[in-house]
Short mmCIF file of C-alpha atoms in Angstrom, two decimals:
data_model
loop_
_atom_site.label_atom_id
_atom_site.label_comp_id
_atom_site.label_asym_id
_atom_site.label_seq_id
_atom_site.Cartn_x
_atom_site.Cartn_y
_atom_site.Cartn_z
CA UNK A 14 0.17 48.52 -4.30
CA UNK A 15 3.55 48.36 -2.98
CA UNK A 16 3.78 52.17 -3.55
CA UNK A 17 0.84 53.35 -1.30
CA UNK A 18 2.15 53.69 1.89
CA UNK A 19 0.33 56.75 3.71
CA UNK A 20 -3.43 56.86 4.85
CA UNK A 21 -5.52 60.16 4.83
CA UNK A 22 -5.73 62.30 7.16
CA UNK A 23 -9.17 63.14 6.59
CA UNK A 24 -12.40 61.68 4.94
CA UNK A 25 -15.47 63.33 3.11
CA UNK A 26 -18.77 62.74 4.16
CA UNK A 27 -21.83 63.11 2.08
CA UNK A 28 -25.28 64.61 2.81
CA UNK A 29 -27.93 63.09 0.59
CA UNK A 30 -26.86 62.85 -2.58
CA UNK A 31 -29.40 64.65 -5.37
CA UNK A 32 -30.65 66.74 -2.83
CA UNK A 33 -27.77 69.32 -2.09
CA UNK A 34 -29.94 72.12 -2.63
CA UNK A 35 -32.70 71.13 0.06
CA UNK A 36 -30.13 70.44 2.68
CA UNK A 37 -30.85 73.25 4.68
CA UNK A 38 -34.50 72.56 4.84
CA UNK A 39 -34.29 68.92 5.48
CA UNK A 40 -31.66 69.66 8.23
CA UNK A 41 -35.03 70.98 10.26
CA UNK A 42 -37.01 67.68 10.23
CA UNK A 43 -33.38 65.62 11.32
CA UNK A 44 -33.00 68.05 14.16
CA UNK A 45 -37.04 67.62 15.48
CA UNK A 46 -36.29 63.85 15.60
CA UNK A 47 -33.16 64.58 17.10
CA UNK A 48 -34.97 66.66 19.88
CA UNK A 49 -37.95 64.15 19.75
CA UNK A 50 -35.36 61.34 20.50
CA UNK A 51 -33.10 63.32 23.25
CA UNK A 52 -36.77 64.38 24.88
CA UNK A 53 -37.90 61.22 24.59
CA UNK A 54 -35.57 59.35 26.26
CA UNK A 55 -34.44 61.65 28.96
CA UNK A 56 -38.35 61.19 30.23
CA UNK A 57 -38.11 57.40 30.15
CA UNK A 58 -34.50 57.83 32.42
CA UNK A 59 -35.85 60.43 34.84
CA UNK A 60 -39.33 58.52 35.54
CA UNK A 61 -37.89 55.29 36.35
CA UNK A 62 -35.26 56.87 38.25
CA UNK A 63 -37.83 58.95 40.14
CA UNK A 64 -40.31 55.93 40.39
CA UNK A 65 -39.65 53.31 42.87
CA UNK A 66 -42.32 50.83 41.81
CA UNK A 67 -40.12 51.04 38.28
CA UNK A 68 -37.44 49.72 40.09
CA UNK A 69 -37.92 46.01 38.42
CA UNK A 70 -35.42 44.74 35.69
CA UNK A 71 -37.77 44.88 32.70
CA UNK A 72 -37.91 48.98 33.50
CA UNK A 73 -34.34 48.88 33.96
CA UNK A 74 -33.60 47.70 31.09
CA UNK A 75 -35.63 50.06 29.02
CA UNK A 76 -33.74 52.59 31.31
CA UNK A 77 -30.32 50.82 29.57
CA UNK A 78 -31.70 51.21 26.27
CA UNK A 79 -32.78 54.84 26.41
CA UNK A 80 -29.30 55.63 27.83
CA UNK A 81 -28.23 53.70 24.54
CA UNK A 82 -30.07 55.37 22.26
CA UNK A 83 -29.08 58.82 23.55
CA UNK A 84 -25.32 58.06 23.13
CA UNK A 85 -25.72 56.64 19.44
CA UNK A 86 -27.68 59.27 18.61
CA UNK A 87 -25.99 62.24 19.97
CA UNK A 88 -22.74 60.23 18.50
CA UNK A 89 -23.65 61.25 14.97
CA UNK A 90 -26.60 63.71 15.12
CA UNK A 91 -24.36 66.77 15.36
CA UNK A 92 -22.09 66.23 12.54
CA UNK A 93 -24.99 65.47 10.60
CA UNK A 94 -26.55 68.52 10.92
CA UNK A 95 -22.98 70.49 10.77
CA UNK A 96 -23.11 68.75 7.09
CA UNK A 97 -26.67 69.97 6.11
CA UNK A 98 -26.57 73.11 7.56
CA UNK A 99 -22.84 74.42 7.29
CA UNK A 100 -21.81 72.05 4.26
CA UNK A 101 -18.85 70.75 6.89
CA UNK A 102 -18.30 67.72 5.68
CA UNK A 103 -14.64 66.80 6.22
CA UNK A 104 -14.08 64.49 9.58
CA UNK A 105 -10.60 63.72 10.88
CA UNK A 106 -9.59 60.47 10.47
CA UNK A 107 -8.81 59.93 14.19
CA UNK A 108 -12.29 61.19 14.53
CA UNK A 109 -14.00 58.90 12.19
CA UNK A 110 -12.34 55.97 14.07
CA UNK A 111 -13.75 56.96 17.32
CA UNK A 112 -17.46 57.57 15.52
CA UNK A 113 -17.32 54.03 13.99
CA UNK A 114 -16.44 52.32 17.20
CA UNK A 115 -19.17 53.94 18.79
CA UNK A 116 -21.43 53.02 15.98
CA UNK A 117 -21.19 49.87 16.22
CA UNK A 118 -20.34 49.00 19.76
CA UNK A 119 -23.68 51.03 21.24
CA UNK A 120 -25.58 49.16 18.15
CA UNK A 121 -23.87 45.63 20.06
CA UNK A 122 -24.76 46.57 23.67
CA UNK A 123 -28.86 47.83 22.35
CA UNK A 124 -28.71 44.51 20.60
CA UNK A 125 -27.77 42.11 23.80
CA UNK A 126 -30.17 44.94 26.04
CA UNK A 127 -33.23 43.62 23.47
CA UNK A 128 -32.15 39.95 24.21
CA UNK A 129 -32.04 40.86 28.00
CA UNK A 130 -35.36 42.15 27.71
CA UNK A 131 -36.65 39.11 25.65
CA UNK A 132 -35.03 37.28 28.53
CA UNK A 133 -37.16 38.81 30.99
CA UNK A 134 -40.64 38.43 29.42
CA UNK A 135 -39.57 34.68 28.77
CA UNK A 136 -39.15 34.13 32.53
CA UNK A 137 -42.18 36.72 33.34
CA UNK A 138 -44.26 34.76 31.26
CA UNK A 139 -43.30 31.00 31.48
CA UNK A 140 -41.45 30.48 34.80
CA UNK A 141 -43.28 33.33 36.89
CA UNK A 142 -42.66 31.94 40.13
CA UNK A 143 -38.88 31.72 39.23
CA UNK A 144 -38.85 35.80 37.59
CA UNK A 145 -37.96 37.94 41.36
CA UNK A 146 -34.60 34.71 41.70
CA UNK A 147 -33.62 34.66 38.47
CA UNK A 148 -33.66 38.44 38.09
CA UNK A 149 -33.47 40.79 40.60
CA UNK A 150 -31.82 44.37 40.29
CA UNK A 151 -28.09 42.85 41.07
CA UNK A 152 -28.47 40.53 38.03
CA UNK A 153 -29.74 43.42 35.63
CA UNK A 154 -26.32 45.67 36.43
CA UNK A 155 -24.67 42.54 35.41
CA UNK A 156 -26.07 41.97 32.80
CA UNK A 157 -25.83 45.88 32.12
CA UNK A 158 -21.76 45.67 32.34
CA UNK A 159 -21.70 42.59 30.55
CA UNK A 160 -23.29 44.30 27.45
CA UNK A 161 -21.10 47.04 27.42
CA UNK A 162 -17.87 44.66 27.87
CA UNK A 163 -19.21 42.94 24.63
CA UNK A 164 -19.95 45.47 22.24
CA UNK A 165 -16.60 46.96 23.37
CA UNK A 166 -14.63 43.94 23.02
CA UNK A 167 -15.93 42.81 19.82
CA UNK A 168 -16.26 45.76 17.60
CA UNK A 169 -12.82 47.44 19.04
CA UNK A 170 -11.12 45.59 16.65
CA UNK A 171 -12.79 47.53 13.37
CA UNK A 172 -10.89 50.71 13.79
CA UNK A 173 -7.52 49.32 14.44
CA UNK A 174 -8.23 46.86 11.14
CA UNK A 175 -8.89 49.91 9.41
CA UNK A 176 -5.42 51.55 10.57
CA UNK A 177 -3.77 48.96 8.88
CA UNK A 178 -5.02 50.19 5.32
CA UNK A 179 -3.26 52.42 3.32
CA UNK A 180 -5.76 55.45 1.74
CA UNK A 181 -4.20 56.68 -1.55
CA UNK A 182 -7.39 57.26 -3.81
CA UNK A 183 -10.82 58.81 -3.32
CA UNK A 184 -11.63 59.60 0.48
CA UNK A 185 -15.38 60.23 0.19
CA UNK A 186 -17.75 58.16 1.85
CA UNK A 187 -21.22 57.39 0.73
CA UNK A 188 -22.91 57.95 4.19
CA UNK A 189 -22.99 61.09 6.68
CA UNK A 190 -21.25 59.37 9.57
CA UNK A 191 -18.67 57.15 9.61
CA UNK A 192 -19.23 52.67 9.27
CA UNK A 193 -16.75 49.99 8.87
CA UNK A 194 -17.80 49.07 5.88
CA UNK A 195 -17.86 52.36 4.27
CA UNK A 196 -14.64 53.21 5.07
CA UNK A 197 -13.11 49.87 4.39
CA UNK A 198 -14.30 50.47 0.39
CA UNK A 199 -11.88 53.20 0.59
CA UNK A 200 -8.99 51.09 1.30
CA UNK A 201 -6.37 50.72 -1.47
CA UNK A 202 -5.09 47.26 0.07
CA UNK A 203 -6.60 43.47 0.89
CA UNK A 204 -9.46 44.19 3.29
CA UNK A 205 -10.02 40.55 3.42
CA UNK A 206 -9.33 40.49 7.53
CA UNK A 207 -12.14 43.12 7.24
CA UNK A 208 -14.49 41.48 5.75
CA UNK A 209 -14.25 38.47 7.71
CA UNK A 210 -14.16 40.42 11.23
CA UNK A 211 -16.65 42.30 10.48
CA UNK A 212 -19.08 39.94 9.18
CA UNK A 213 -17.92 37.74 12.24
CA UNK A 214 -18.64 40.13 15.12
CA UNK A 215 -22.40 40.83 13.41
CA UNK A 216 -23.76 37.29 13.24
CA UNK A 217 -21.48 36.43 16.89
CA UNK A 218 -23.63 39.51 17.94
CA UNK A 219 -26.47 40.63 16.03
CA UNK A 220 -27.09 37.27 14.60
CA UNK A 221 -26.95 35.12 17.60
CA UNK A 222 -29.07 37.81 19.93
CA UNK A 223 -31.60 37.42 17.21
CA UNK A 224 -31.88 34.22 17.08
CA UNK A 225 -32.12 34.03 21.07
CA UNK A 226 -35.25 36.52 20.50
CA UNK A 227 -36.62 34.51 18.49
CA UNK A 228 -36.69 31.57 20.53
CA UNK A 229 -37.49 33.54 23.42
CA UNK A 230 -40.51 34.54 21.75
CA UNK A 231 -41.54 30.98 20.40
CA UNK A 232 -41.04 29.63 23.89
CA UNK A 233 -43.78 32.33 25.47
CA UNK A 234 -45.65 31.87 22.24
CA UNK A 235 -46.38 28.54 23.36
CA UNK A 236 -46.97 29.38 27.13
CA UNK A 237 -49.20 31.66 26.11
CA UNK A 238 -51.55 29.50 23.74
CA UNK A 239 -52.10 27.08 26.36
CA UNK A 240 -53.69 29.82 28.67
CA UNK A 241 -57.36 28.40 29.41
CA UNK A 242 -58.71 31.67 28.80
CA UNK A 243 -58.59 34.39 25.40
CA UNK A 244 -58.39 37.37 28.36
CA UNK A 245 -55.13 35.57 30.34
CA UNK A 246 -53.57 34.80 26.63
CA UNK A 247 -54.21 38.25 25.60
CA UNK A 248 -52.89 39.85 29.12
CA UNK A 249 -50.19 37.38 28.68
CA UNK A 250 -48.66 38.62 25.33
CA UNK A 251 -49.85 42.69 25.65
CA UNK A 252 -46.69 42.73 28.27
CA UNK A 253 -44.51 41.42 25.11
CA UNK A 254 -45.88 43.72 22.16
CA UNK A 255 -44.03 47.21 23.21
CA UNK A 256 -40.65 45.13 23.29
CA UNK A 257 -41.43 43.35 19.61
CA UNK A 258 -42.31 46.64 18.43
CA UNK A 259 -38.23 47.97 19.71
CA UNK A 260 -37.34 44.67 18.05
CA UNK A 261 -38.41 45.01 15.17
CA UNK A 262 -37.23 48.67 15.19
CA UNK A 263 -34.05 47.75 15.77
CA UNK A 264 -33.16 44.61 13.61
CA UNK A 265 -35.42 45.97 10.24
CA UNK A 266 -33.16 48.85 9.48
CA UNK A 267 -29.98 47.10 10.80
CA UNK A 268 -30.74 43.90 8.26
CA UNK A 269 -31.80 46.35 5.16
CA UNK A 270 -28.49 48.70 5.82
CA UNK A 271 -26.47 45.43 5.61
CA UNK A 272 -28.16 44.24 2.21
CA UNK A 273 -27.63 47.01 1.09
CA UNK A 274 -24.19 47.58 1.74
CA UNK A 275 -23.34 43.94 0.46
CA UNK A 276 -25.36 43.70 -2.52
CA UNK A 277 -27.13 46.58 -3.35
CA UNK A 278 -23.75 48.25 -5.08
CA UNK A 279 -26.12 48.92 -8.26
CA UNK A 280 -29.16 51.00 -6.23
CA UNK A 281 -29.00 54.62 -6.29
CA UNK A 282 -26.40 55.95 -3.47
CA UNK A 283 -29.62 58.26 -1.81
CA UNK A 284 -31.43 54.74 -1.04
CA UNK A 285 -27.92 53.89 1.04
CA UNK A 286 -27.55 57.08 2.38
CA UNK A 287 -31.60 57.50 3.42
CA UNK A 288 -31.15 53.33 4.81
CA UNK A 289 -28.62 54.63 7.20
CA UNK A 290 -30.37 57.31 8.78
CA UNK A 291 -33.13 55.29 8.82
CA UNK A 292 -30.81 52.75 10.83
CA UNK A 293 -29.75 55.20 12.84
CA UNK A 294 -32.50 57.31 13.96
CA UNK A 295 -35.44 55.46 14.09
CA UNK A 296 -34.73 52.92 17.52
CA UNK A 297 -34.16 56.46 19.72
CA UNK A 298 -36.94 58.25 18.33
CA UNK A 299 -39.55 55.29 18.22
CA UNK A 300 -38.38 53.55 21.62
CA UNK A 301 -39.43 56.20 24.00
CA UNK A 302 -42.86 56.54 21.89
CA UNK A 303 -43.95 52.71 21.92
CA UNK A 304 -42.90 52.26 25.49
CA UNK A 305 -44.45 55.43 26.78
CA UNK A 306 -47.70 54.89 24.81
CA UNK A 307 -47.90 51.22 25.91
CA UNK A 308 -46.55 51.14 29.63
CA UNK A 309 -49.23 52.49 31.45
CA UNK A 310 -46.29 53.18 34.54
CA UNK A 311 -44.62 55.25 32.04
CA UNK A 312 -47.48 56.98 30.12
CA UNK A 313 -49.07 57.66 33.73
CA UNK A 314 -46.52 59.71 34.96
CA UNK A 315 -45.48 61.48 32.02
CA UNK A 316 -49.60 62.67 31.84
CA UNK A 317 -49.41 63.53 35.92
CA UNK A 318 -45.73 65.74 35.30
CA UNK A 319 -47.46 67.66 32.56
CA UNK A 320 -50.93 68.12 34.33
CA UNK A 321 -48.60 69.61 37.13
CA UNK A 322 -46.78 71.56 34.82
CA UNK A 323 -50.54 72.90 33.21
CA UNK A 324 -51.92 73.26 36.66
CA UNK A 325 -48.93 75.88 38.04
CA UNK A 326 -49.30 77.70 34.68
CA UNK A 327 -52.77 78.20 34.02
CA UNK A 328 -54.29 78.51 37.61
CA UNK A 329 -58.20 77.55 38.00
CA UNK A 330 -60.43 80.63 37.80
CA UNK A 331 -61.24 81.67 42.03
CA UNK A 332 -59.01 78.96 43.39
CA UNK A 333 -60.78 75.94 42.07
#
């Protein structure tokens, strides 16, 4: 061990392993959810900019999380689709650092924007008197920053653990972007500080923002069934399902990809590779769906843009 001393300069990343002769083709479906999720989300930004009545913390912080979800995305996306299409699959190693930092810090700050959001239907729901003092639009950019300072702070850390290593055997990763605990396999030293960091900063995170949901959610739960009426109780919890849909978006994929990375070393490397895609692009392509068909703000003036749009195109026959 004492002999490796030198890390590589560059790692190998993977498409889908098996399928090397259908990359090209499947590159095509990865790019229209790609352009579904970039579309998508630059709507949900431009209406509640554009939209004053929008203007209200729960909006805002769907506006935070589409602004998330665009970053992540667009973060790995690209090289992805360099892989399939162009077989370039070498990524520096200075390169791969930045990728995994932004990884997993964007996947921290969606993760305390959902608990924000839980937040807000919790108050919404149980203390609506209280909602407009408790959170008004000063509180939500707070709340904004504060997310960002704490997926930064916490998950800075993984690269510069992973500059420690020494590299001096394979340099192929199993995924098509770059993860901390992909890389860290590599290593040809003790990656016990790793482990422990890592698995740290995901249940300080992850794990305590889901448990926070989930009490958040048993709380209004309870409002809710002690509504006199089935109409209020069902008003009551229709403002909640959109956000437990992005919940459950969010945390499925991110608790399967860590099972499987932990104990699934004996599955087939295309269920780890097709687990982290699904990790990665499902929250920005499904977000902007669920809110937009759900939010009738949203889903409103989407229809109204595009019956504009229709309207200039295709003028009504003599003027009408």
């Amino acid at each position: 061990m004492s002999a490796c001393n030198f890390t590589h300069t560059t790692f190998v990343l993977i498409g889908i392993p098996g399928l090397e002769e259908a990359h090209f083709w499947i590159g095509f479906p990865l790019l229209s959810m790609y352009a579904v999720a970039v579309f998508g989300n630059c709507i949900v930004v431009f209406i509640v900019r554009m939209e004053r009545s929008l203007h209200v913390p729960m909006y805002l912080f769907l506006c935070m999380l589409a602004a998330i979800d665009l970053a992540l995305s667009t973060a790995t996306m690209p090289k992805i689709l360099a892989l399939l299409w162009f077989d370039s699959r070498e990524i520096t190693f200075d390169a791969c650092m930045t990728q995994m930092f932004f990884i997993h810090a964007l996947s921290a700050v969606e993760s305390t924007i959902l608990l924000a959001m839980a937040f807000d239907r919790y108050i919404a729901i149980c203390h609506p008197l209280r909602h407009a003092a408790v959170l008004n639009n000063r509180v939500t950019a707070q709340i904004g920053m504060v997310a960002v300072a704490r997926g930064s702070l916490f998950f800075i850390p993984l690269p510069l653990l992973i500059k420690r290593l020494a590299f001096c055997q394979s340099n192929v990763l199993s995924h098509s972007y770059c993860v901390h605990q992909d890389v860290m396999k590599l290593a040809y030293a003790d990656t016990l500080p790793n482990v422990v960091y890592g698995l740290t900063a995901i249940l300080v995170v992850m794990g305590v923002d889901a448990l926070f949901i989930s009490l958040s959610y048993f709380l209004i739960l309870r409002t809710v069934l002690q509504l006199p009426s089935k109409s209020e109780r069902a008003k009551a919890f229709g403002t909640c399902v959109s956000h437990i849909g992005v919940v459950l978006a969010f945390y499925v994929p991110l608790i399967g990809l860590s099972v499987v990375h932990r104990f699934g070393n004996s599955l087939d490397p295309t269920v780890h590779v097709l687990m982290g895609d699904v990790y990665l692009l499902l929250p920005p392509v499904i977000n902007p769906i669920i809110y937009g068909v759900k939010t009738k703000q949203i889903r409103t003036r989407v229809l109204a843009v595009f019956k504009i749009s229709c309207d200039k195109d295709f003028p009504a026959v003599g003027g009408r």
